[in-house]
mmCIF file with all atom_site columns, C-alpha atoms in Angstrom:
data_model
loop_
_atom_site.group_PDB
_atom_site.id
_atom_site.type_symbol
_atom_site.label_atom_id
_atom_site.label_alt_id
_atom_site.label_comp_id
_atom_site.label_asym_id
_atom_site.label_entity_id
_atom_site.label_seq_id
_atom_site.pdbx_PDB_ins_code
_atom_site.Cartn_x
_atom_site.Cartn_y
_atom_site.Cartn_z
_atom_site.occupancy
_atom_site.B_iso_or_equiv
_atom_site.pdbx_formal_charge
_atom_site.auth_seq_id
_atom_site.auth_comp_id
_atom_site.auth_asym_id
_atom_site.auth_atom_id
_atom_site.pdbx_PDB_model_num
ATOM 1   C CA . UNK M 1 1   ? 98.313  115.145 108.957 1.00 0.00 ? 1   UNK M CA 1
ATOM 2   C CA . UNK M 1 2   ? 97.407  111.423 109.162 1.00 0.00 ? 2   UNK M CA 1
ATOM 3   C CA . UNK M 1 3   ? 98.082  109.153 111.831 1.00 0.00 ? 3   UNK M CA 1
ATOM 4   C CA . UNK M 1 4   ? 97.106  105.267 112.464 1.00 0.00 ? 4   UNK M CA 1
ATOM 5   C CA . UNK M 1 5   ? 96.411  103.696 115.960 1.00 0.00 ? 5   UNK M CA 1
ATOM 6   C CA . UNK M 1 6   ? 96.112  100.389 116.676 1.00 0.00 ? 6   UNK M CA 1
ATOM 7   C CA . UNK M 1 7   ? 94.590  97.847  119.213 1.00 0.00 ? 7   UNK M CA 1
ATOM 8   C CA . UNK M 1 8   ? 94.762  94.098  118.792 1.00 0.00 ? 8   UNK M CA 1
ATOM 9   C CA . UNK M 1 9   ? 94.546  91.393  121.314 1.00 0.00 ? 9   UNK M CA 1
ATOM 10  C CA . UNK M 1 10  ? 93.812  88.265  121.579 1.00 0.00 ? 10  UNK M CA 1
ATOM 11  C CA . UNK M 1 11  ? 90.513  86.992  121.937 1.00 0.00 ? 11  UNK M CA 1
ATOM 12  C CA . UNK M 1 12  ? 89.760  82.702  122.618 1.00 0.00 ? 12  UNK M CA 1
ATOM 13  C CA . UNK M 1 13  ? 91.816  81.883  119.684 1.00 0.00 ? 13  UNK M CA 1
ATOM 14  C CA . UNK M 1 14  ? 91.242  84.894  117.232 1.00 0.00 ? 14  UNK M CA 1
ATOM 15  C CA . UNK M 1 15  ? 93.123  88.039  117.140 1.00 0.00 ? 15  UNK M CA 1
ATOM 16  C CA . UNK M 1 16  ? 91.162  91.340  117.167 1.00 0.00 ? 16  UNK M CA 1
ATOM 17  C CA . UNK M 1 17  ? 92.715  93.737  115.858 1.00 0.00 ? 17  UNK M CA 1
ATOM 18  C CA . UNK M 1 18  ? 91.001  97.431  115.814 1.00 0.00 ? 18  UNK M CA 1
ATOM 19  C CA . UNK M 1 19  ? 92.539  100.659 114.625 1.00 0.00 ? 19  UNK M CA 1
ATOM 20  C CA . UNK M 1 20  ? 91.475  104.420 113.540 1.00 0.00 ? 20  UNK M CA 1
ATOM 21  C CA . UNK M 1 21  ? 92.766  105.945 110.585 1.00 0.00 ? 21  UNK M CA 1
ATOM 22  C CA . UNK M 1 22  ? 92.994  109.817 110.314 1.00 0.00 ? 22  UNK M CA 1
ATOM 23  C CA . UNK M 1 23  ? 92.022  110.938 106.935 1.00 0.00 ? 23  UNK M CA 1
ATOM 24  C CA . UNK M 1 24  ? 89.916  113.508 105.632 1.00 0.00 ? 24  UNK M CA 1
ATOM 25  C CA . UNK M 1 25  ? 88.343  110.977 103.310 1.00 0.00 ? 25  UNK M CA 1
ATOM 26  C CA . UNK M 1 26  ? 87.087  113.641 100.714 1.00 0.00 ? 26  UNK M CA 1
ATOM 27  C CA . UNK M 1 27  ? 84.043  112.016 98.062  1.00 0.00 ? 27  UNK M CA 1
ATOM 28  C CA . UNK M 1 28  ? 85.142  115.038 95.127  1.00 0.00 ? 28  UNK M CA 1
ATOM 29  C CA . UNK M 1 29  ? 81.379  115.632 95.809  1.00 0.00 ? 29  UNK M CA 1
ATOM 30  C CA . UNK M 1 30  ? 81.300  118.361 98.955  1.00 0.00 ? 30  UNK M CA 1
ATOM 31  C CA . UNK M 1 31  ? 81.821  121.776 98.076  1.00 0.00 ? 31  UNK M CA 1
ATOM 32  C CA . UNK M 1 32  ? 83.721  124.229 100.104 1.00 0.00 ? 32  UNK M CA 1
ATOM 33  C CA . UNK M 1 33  ? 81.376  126.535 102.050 1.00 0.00 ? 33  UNK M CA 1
ATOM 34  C CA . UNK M 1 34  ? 83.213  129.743 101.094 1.00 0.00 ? 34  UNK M CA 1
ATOM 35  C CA . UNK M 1 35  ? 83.603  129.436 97.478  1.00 0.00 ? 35  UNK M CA 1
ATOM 36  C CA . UNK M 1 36  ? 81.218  126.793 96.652  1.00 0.00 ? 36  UNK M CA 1
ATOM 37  C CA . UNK M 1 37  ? 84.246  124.734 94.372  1.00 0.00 ? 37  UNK M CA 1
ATOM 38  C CA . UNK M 1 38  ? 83.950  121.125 94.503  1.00 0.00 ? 38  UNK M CA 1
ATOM 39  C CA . UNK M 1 39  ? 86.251  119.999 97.220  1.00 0.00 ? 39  UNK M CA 1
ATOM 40  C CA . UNK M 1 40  ? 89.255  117.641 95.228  1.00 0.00 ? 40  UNK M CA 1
ATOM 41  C CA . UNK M 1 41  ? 88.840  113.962 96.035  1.00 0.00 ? 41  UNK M CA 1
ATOM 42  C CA . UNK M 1 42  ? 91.024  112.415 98.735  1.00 0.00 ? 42  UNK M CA 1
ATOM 43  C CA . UNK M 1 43  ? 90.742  109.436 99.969  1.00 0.00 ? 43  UNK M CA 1
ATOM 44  C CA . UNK M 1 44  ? 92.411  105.721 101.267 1.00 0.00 ? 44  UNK M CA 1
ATOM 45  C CA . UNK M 1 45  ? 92.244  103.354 98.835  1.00 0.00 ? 45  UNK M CA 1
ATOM 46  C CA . UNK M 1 46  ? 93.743  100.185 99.947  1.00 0.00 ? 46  UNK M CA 1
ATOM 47  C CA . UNK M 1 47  ? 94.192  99.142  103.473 1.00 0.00 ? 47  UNK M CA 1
ATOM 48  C CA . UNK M 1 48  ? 96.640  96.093  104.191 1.00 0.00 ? 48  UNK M CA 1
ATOM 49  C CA . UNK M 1 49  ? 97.089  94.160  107.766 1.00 0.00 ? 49  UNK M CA 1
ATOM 50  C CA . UNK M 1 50  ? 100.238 92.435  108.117 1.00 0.00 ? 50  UNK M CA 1
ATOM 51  C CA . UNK M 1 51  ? 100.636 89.620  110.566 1.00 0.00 ? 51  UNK M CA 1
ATOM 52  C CA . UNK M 1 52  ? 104.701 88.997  110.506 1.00 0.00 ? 52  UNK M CA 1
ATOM 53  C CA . UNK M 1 53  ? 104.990 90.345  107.075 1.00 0.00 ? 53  UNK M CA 1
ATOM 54  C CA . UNK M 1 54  ? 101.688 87.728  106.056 1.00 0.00 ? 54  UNK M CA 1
ATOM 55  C CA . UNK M 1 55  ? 98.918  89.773  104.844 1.00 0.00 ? 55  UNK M CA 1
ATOM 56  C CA . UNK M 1 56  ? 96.180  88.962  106.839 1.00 0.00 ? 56  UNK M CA 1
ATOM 57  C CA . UNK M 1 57  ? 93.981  91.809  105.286 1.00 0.00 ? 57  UNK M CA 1
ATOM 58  C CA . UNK M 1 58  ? 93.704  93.857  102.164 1.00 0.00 ? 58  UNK M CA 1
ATOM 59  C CA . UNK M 1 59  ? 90.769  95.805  101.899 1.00 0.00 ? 59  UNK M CA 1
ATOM 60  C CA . UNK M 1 60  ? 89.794  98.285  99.285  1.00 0.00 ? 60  UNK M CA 1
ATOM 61  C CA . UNK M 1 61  ? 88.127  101.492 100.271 1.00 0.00 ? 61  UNK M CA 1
ATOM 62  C CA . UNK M 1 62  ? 85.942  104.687 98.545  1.00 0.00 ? 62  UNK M CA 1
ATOM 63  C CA . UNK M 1 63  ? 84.987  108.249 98.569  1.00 0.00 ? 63  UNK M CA 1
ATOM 64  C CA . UNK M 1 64  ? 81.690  106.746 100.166 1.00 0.00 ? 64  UNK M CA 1
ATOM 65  C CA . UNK M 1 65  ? 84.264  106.049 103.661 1.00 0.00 ? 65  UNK M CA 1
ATOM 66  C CA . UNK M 1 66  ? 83.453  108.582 106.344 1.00 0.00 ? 66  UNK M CA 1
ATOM 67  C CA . UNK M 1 67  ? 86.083  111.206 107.649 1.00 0.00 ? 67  UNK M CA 1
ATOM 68  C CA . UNK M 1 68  ? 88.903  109.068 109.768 1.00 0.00 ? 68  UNK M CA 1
ATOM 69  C CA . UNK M 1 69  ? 87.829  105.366 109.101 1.00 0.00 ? 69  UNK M CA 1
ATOM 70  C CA . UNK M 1 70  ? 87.436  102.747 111.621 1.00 0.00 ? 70  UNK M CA 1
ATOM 71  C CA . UNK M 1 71  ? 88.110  99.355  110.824 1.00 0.00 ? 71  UNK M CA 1
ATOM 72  C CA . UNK M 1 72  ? 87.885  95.993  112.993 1.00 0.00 ? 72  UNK M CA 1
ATOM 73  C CA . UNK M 1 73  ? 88.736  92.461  111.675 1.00 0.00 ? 73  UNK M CA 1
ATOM 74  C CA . UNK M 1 74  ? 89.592  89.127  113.146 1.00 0.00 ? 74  UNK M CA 1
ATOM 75  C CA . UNK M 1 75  ? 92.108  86.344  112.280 1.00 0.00 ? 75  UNK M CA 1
ATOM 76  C CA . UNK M 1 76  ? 93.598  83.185  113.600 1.00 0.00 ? 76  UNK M CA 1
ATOM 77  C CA . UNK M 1 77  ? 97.097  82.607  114.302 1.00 0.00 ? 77  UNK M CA 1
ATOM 78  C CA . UNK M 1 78  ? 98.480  85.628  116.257 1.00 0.00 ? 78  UNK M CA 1
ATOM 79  C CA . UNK M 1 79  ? 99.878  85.273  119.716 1.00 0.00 ? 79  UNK M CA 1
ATOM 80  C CA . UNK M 1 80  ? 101.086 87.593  122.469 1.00 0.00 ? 80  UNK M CA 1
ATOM 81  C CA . UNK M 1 81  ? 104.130 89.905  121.057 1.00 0.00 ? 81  UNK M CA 1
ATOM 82  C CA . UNK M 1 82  ? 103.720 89.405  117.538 1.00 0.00 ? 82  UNK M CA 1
ATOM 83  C CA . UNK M 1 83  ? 103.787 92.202  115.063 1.00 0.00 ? 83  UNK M CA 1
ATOM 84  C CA . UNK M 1 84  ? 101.113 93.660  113.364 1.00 0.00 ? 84  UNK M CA 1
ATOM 85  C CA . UNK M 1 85  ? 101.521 96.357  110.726 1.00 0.00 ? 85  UNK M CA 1
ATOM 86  C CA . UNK M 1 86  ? 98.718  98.480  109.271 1.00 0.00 ? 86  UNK M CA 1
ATOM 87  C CA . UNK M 1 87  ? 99.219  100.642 105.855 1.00 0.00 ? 87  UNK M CA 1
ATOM 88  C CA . UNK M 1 88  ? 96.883  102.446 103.979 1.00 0.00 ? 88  UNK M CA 1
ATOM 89  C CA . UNK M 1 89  ? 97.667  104.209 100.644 1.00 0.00 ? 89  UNK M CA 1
ATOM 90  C CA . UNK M 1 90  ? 95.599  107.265 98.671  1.00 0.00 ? 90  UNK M CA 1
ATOM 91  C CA . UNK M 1 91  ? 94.054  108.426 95.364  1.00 0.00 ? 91  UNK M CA 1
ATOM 92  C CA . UNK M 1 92  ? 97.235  111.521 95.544  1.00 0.00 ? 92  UNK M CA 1
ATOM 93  C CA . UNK M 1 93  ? 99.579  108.363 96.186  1.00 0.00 ? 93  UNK M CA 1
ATOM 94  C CA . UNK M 1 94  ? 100.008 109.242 99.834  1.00 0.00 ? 94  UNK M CA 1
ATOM 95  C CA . UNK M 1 95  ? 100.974 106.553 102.417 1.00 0.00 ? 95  UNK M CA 1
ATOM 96  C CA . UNK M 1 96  ? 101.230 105.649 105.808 1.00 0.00 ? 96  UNK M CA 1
ATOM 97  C CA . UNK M 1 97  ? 102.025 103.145 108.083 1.00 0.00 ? 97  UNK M CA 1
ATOM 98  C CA . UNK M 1 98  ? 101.939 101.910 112.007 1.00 0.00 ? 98  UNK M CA 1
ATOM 99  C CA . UNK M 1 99  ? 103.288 99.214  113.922 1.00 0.00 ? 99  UNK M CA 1
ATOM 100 C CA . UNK M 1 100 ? 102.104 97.261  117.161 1.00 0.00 ? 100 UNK M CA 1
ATOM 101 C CA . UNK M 1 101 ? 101.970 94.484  119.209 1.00 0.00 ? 101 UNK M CA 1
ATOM 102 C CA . UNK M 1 102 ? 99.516  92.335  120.040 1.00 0.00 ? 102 UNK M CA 1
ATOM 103 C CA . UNK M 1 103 ? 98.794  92.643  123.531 1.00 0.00 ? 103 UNK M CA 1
ATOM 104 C CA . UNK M 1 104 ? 97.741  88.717  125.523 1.00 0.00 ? 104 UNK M CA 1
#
């Protein structure tokens, strides 16, 4: 079960935009307590920020990524009420996505 939430506001004239992504961001390196098997790999690979359908950022991520990534960026040009749209995709081709607004 993932999930996405997101903050972003305004800020002078930046946008902030802040959000939490639940994943369990598995390396392929832990090994499972019980049966001491590697754990499989699983984790977000690409992150993009839309700003009304403009990317605004496309980040690439690792195994290295702790368990439910954080991420916090700034960009000029939003405004009150405008969309912003956060989706992440997986090394098992797994996706997600979240919409908000940006909040004045």
């Amino acid at each position: 079960m993932s999930e996405i939430k997101i903050r972003a506001k305004i800020e002078g004239d930046e946008t902030v935009v802040k959000c939490l992504m639940t994943h369990p961001m598995e390396s392929g390196m832990r090994k499972d307590n019980k049966t001491g098997e590697l754990i499989p790999a699983h984790f977000i690979q690409e992150v993009i920020c839309k700003h009304k359908d403009r990317i605004v950022l496309k980040a690439a991520l690792s195994g290295g990524v702790s368990q439910n990534p954080y991420l916090s960026f700034k960009f000029k040009g939003g405004a009150a009420g405008d969309p912003i749209e956060i989706s992440w995709t997986d090394n098992k081709g797994e996706s997600q996505s979240a919409k908000a607004e940006i909040a004045g």
